[in-house]
Amino acid sequence: MLPIINQILHIQIASSVEAAEEPKFEYKSRIADDRGDNLFIELPLHEATGHYKRLLLGDELSILFITENGVKHYFNTHVTGFEEDSIKLIRIQKPEPQAITRTQRRHYLRVAAELEVAVLTSNGDRFTTLTDDVGGGGISFICEGSWQLEQGCSIQCWLLLPYKNGTIDHASFKAEIVRANQLTTGRSHVMTKYVDMPDFERQKIIRYCFERQLEFRHR
């Protein structure tokens, strides 16, 4: 079941490379609005200190909410934008109903980044494009709407990774499309998750994400 407007959310924010082994949901927030593929939440409040948390675009969140009958539900999401209403609201990606579970899943840091990625589809089509965001669990990118990319399809990707020290590396991986939305421009916004990814390839991407996150926080 999906969370509803005024639902209280308990939040863990990915502030390190990977989620802690014993995650703590230290922040809480409230859903202020629900529009299309997005939820709008209030600034997260640290339950112990009473301080508000400033979130950045791309921050990945692990969220717990509790239904009226006391059942805990978990989902992972990320910050997609901000909106100034009577109060500042944070826009997050609304989860698919099937992505909401009763057990917490491991999650990785995700950052907004435009990186070059080469894609090979299961039909043998090849193209290059730019990512929208990247993370240790998957990437999203925007491409021409003419490519046959649907939910559940498998693709092979080669991702260019420029590191802070000036070196450039590549990560090669297989991914599954979890969502493909057509934009008003006619292009497609494609979200993926990694499939059977070797750990050494994942670590290349996690390293880039960590460097990128530090860059955001030092601005």
mmCIF file of C-alpha atoms in Angstrom:
data_model
loop_
_atom_site.group_PDB
_atom_site.id
_atom_site.type_symbol
_atom_site.label_atom_id
_atom_site.label_comp_id
_atom_site.label_asym_id
_atom_site.label_seq_id
_atom_site.Cartn_x
_atom_site.Cartn_y
_atom_site.Cartn_z
ATOM 1 C CA MET A 1 0.000 0.000 0.000
ATOM 2 C CA LEU A 2 1.150 3.549 -0.731
ATOM 3 C CA PRO A 3 1.611 6.170 1.989
ATOM 4 C CA ILE A 4 -1.020 8.924 1.986
ATOM 5 C CA ILE A 5 -1.108 12.693 2.562
ATOM 6 C CA ASN A 6 -0.386 13.566 6.230
ATOM 7 C CA GLN A 7 1.340 10.178 6.695
ATOM 8 C CA ILE A 8 4.252 10.416 9.134
ATOM 9 C CA LEU A 9 7.496 9.117 7.627
ATOM 10 C CA HIS A 10 10.541 7.912 9.554
ATOM 11 C CA ILE A 11 13.650 8.518 7.487
ATOM 12 C CA GLN A 12 17.215 7.276 7.271
ATOM 13 C CA ILE A 13 19.447 9.426 5.053
ATOM 14 C CA ALA A 14 22.332 7.859 3.142
ATOM 15 C CA SER A 15 25.226 9.975 4.433
ATOM 16 C CA SER A 16 27.932 7.385 3.793
ATOM 17 C CA VAL A 17 28.844 5.122 0.920
ATOM 18 C CA GLU A 18 26.520 2.350 2.032
ATOM 19 C CA ALA A 19 23.665 1.987 4.462
ATOM 20 C CA ALA A 20 24.671 1.148 8.004
ATOM 21 C CA GLU A 21 24.445 -2.478 9.069
ATOM 22 C CA GLU A 22 21.934 -1.475 11.742
ATOM 23 C CA PRO A 23 20.104 1.504 10.238
ATOM 24 C CA LYS A 24 18.518 4.090 12.497
ATOM 25 C CA PHE A 25 15.511 6.084 11.348
ATOM 26 C CA GLU A 26 16.611 9.274 13.112
ATOM 27 C CA TYR A 27 14.480 11.765 11.177
ATOM 28 C CA LYS A 28 10.768 12.151 10.728
ATOM 29 C CA SER A 29 8.681 14.076 8.231
ATOM 30 C CA ARG A 30 5.129 14.301 6.910
ATOM 31 C CA ILE A 31 3.691 13.918 3.420
ATOM 32 C CA ALA A 32 2.262 17.317 2.448
ATOM 33 C CA ASP A 33 1.155 16.514 -1.105
ATOM 34 C CA ASP A 34 0.903 13.695 -3.648
ATOM 35 C CA ARG A 35 1.179 14.557 -7.347
ATOM 36 C CA GLY A 36 1.683 12.057 -10.144
ATOM 37 C CA ASP A 37 4.994 10.246 -9.697
ATOM 38 C CA ASN A 38 6.065 12.499 -6.816
ATOM 39 C CA LEU A 39 5.485 12.892 -3.105
ATOM 40 C CA PHE A 40 6.138 16.236 -1.398
ATOM 41 C CA ILE A 41 7.387 16.040 2.174
ATOM 42 C CA GLU A 42 8.267 18.567 4.871
ATOM 43 C CA LEU A 43 11.866 19.124 5.967
ATOM 44 C CA PRO A 44 13.053 16.097 7.974
ATOM 45 C CA LEU A 45 13.328 16.763 11.717
ATOM 46 C CA HIS A 46 15.928 14.955 13.841
ATOM 47 C CA GLU A 47 13.888 13.324 16.581
ATOM 48 C CA ALA A 48 16.632 13.576 19.220
ATOM 49 C CA THR A 49 18.012 17.093 18.603
ATOM 50 C CA GLY A 50 14.980 18.843 17.072
ATOM 51 C CA HIS A 51 17.162 20.158 14.234
ATOM 52 C CA TYR A 52 15.986 20.191 10.629
ATOM 53 C CA LYS A 53 18.027 18.375 7.975
ATOM 54 C CA ARG A 54 18.986 20.102 4.721
ATOM 55 C CA LEU A 55 18.712 17.602 1.895
ATOM 56 C CA LEU A 56 20.464 17.740 -1.468
ATOM 57 C CA LEU A 57 19.249 16.789 -4.913
ATOM 58 C CA GLY A 58 19.875 13.068 -5.371
ATOM 59 C CA ASP A 59 20.075 12.198 -1.661
ATOM 60 C CA GLU A 60 18.824 8.658 -1.216
ATOM 61 C CA LEU A 61 16.379 7.946 1.589
ATOM 62 C CA SER A 62 15.247 4.780 3.296
ATOM 63 C CA ILE A 63 11.732 5.353 4.599
ATOM 64 C CA LEU A 64 9.582 3.591 7.173
ATOM 65 C CA PHE A 65 5.892 4.297 7.683
ATOM 66 C CA ILE A 66 3.416 2.568 9.955
ATOM 67 C CA THR A 67 -0.204 1.890 9.019
ATOM 68 C CA GLU A 68 -3.152 2.367 11.380
ATOM 69 C CA ASN A 69 -3.077 -1.319 12.280
ATOM 70 C CA GLY A 70 0.574 -1.046 13.324
ATOM 71 C CA VAL A 71 2.212 -2.730 10.309
ATOM 72 C CA LYS A 72 5.625 -1.351 9.294
ATOM 73 C CA HIS A 73 6.296 -0.702 5.601
ATOM 74 C CA TYR A 74 9.612 0.240 3.987
ATOM 75 C CA PHE A 75 10.666 1.755 0.682
ATOM 76 C CA ASN A 76 13.722 3.443 -0.808
ATOM 77 C CA THR A 77 13.520 6.710 -2.733
ATOM 78 C CA HIS A 78 15.575 9.795 -3.560
ATOM 79 C CA VAL A 79 15.254 13.580 -3.649
ATOM 80 C CA THR A 80 14.204 14.865 -7.086
ATOM 81 C CA GLY A 81 13.650 18.548 -6.338
ATOM 82 C CA PHE A 82 12.300 21.256 -4.055
ATOM 83 C CA GLU A 83 9.283 23.545 -3.918
ATOM 84 C CA GLU A 84 8.576 26.719 -1.983
ATOM 85 C CA ASP A 85 5.002 26.716 -0.674
ATOM 86 C CA SER A 86 3.955 28.318 2.603
ATOM 87 C CA ILE A 87 6.773 26.078 3.830
ATOM 88 C CA LYS A 88 9.673 24.522 1.931
ATOM 89 C CA LEU A 89 8.774 21.102 0.559
ATOM 90 C CA ILE A 90 11.053 18.345 -0.703
ATOM 91 C CA ARG A 91 10.027 16.376 -3.775
ATOM 92 C CA ILE A 92 10.800 12.656 -3.682
ATOM 93 C CA GLN A 93 10.151 9.840 -6.137
ATOM 94 C CA LYS A 94 6.917 8.021 -5.328
ATOM 95 C CA PRO A 95 7.559 4.267 -5.002
ATOM 96 C CA GLU A 96 5.771 1.662 -7.065
ATOM 97 C CA PRO A 97 3.317 -0.304 -4.865
ATOM 98 C CA GLN A 98 5.313 -3.512 -5.412
ATOM 99 C CA ALA A 99 8.491 -1.765 -4.206
ATOM 100 C CA ILE A 100 7.021 -1.259 -0.714
ATOM 101 C CA THR A 101 8.003 -4.139 1.562
ATOM 102 C CA ARG A 102 7.692 -5.221 5.180
ATOM 103 C CA THR A 103 11.451 -5.703 5.459
ATOM 104 C CA GLN A 104 14.079 -3.058 4.836
ATOM 105 C CA ARG A 105 16.219 -3.488 1.748
ATOM 106 C CA ARG A 106 19.837 -2.432 1.456
ATOM 107 C CA HIS A 107 20.311 0.845 -0.350
ATOM 108 C CA TYR A 108 23.209 2.833 -1.762
ATOM 109 C CA LEU A 109 24.105 6.468 -2.165
ATOM 110 C CA ARG A 110 22.655 8.085 -5.302
ATOM 111 C CA VAL A 111 23.780 11.383 -6.831
ATOM 112 C CA ALA A 112 22.588 13.612 -9.645
ATOM 113 C CA ALA A 113 25.146 13.404 -12.456
ATOM 114 C CA GLU A 114 25.348 13.707 -16.238
ATOM 115 C CA LEU A 115 27.737 10.934 -17.250
ATOM 116 C CA GLU A 116 28.172 9.407 -20.678
ATOM 117 C CA VAL A 117 26.706 5.912 -20.923
ATOM 118 C CA ALA A 118 26.652 3.511 -23.876
ATOM 119 C CA VAL A 119 23.641 1.197 -24.006
ATOM 120 C CA LEU A 120 23.084 -2.108 -25.828
ATOM 121 C CA THR A 121 19.463 -3.291 -25.860
ATOM 122 C CA SER A 122 18.234 -6.879 -26.011
ATOM 123 C CA ASN A 123 17.179 -6.142 -29.619
ATOM 124 C CA GLY A 124 20.769 -5.327 -30.554
ATOM 125 C CA ASP A 125 20.224 -1.559 -30.753
ATOM 126 C CA ARG A 126 23.099 0.630 -29.564
ATOM 127 C CA PHE A 127 23.104 4.266 -28.500
ATOM 128 C CA THR A 128 24.903 6.680 -26.193
ATOM 129 C CA THR A 129 23.266 9.194 -23.891
ATOM 130 C CA LEU A 130 23.734 10.985 -20.562
ATOM 131 C CA THR A 131 22.674 9.775 -17.149
ATOM 132 C CA ASP A 132 20.231 11.692 -14.980
ATOM 133 C CA ASP A 133 21.534 10.179 -11.765
ATOM 134 C CA VAL A 134 23.791 7.301 -10.738
ATOM 135 C CA GLY A 135 24.054 5.183 -7.622
ATOM 136 C CA GLY A 136 25.305 1.927 -6.205
ATOM 137 C CA GLY A 137 21.956 0.311 -6.971
ATOM 138 C CA GLY A 138 21.198 1.605 -10.468
ATOM 139 C CA ILE A 139 21.226 4.528 -12.890
ATOM 140 C CA SER A 140 18.635 6.581 -14.730
ATOM 141 C CA PHE A 141 19.034 8.289 -18.084
ATOM 142 C CA ILE A 142 17.093 10.220 -20.707
ATOM 143 C CA CYS A 143 17.112 8.973 -24.299
ATOM 144 C CA GLU A 144 15.212 9.258 -27.564
ATOM 145 C CA GLY A 145 11.699 7.860 -27.300
ATOM 146 C CA SER A 146 12.183 5.804 -30.472
ATOM 147 C CA TRP A 147 14.224 3.161 -28.635
ATOM 148 C CA GLN A 148 12.185 0.134 -27.520
ATOM 149 C CA LEU A 149 12.788 0.303 -23.767
ATOM 150 C CA GLU A 150 10.084 -1.089 -21.507
ATOM 151 C CA GLN A 151 9.772 -2.151 -17.882
ATOM 152 C CA GLY A 152 11.437 -5.534 -17.336
ATOM 153 C CA CYS A 153 13.751 -5.289 -20.365
ATOM 154 C CA SER A 154 17.458 -6.052 -19.886
ATOM 155 C CA ILE A 155 20.200 -3.785 -21.204
ATOM 156 C CA GLN A 156 24.004 -3.830 -21.165
ATOM 157 C CA CYS A 157 25.715 -0.570 -20.198
ATOM 158 C CA TRP A 158 29.181 0.950 -20.225
ATOM 159 C CA LEU A 159 29.429 3.991 -17.941
ATOM 160 C CA LEU A 160 32.196 6.624 -18.095
ATOM 161 C CA LEU A 161 33.433 7.606 -14.612
ATOM 162 C CA PRO A 162 35.653 10.714 -14.225
ATOM 163 C CA TYR A 163 37.220 10.820 -10.760
ATOM 164 C CA LYS A 164 38.317 13.855 -8.782
ATOM 165 C CA ASN A 165 42.046 13.079 -9.241
ATOM 166 C CA GLY A 166 41.690 13.355 -13.024
ATOM 167 C CA THR A 167 41.628 9.643 -13.844
ATOM 168 C CA ILE A 168 38.853 8.145 -15.951
ATOM 169 C CA ASP A 169 37.438 4.649 -15.552
ATOM 170 C CA HIS A 170 34.586 2.637 -17.035
ATOM 171 C CA ALA A 171 32.024 0.408 -15.360
ATOM 172 C CA SER A 172 30.379 -2.358 -17.376
ATOM 173 C CA PHE A 173 27.154 -3.909 -16.126
ATOM 174 C CA LYS A 174 23.835 -5.514 -16.970
ATOM 175 C CA ALA A 175 20.714 -3.657 -15.822
ATOM 176 C CA GLU A 176 16.969 -4.182 -15.755
ATOM 177 C CA ILE A 177 14.563 -1.373 -16.599
ATOM 178 C CA VAL A 178 12.258 -0.750 -13.630
ATOM 179 C CA ARG A 179 10.410 2.214 -15.145
ATOM 180 C CA ALA A 180 10.304 4.079 -18.465
ATOM 181 C CA ASN A 181 8.283 7.300 -18.635
ATOM 182 C CA GLN A 182 7.645 9.306 -21.790
ATOM 183 C CA LEU A 183 8.348 13.018 -21.364
ATOM 184 C CA THR A 184 6.466 15.888 -22.982
ATOM 185 C CA THR A 185 9.477 16.350 -25.277
ATOM 186 C CA GLY A 186 8.913 12.875 -26.731
ATOM 187 C CA ARG A 187 12.038 11.528 -25.068
ATOM 188 C CA SER A 188 12.046 8.778 -22.432
ATOM 189 C CA HIS A 189 13.200 8.892 -18.813
ATOM 190 C CA VAL A 190 14.499 5.394 -18.018
ATOM 191 C CA MET A 191 15.219 4.100 -14.505
ATOM 192 C CA THR A 192 17.233 0.905 -14.021
ATOM 193 C CA LYS A 193 18.606 -1.415 -11.368
ATOM 194 C CA TYR A 194 21.794 -3.469 -11.637
ATOM 195 C CA VAL A 195 21.505 -7.209 -12.230
ATOM 196 C CA ASP A 196 24.198 -9.694 -11.106
ATOM 197 C CA MET A 197 26.737 -6.878 -10.950
ATOM 198 C CA PRO A 198 30.309 -7.822 -9.951
ATOM 199 C CA ASP A 199 31.308 -6.085 -6.741
ATOM 200 C CA PHE A 200 34.435 -4.525 -8.265
ATOM 201 C CA GLU A 201 32.291 -2.801 -10.914
ATOM 202 C CA ARG A 202 29.830 -1.556 -8.294
ATOM 203 C CA GLN A 203 32.674 -0.168 -6.178
ATOM 204 C CA LYS A 204 33.831 1.997 -9.104
ATOM 205 C CA ILE A 205 30.414 3.665 -9.195
ATOM 206 C CA ILE A 206 30.173 3.963 -5.406
ATOM 207 C CA ARG A 207 33.566 5.711 -5.373
ATOM 208 C CA TYR A 208 32.329 8.237 -7.944
ATOM 209 C CA CYS A 209 29.095 8.806 -5.985
ATOM 210 C CA PHE A 210 30.983 9.390 -2.751
ATOM 211 C CA GLU A 211 33.303 11.949 -4.386
ATOM 212 C CA ARG A 212 30.344 13.670 -6.016
ATOM 213 C CA GLN A 213 28.407 13.840 -2.739
ATOM 214 C CA LEU A 214 31.378 15.408 -0.956
ATOM 215 C CA GLU A 215 31.592 17.969 -3.760
ATOM 216 C CA PHE A 216 27.904 18.880 -3.264
ATOM 217 C CA ARG A 217 28.305 19.238 0.491
ATOM 218 C CA HIS A 218 31.346 21.518 0.162
ATOM 219 C CA ARG A 219 29.575 23.994 -2.142
#
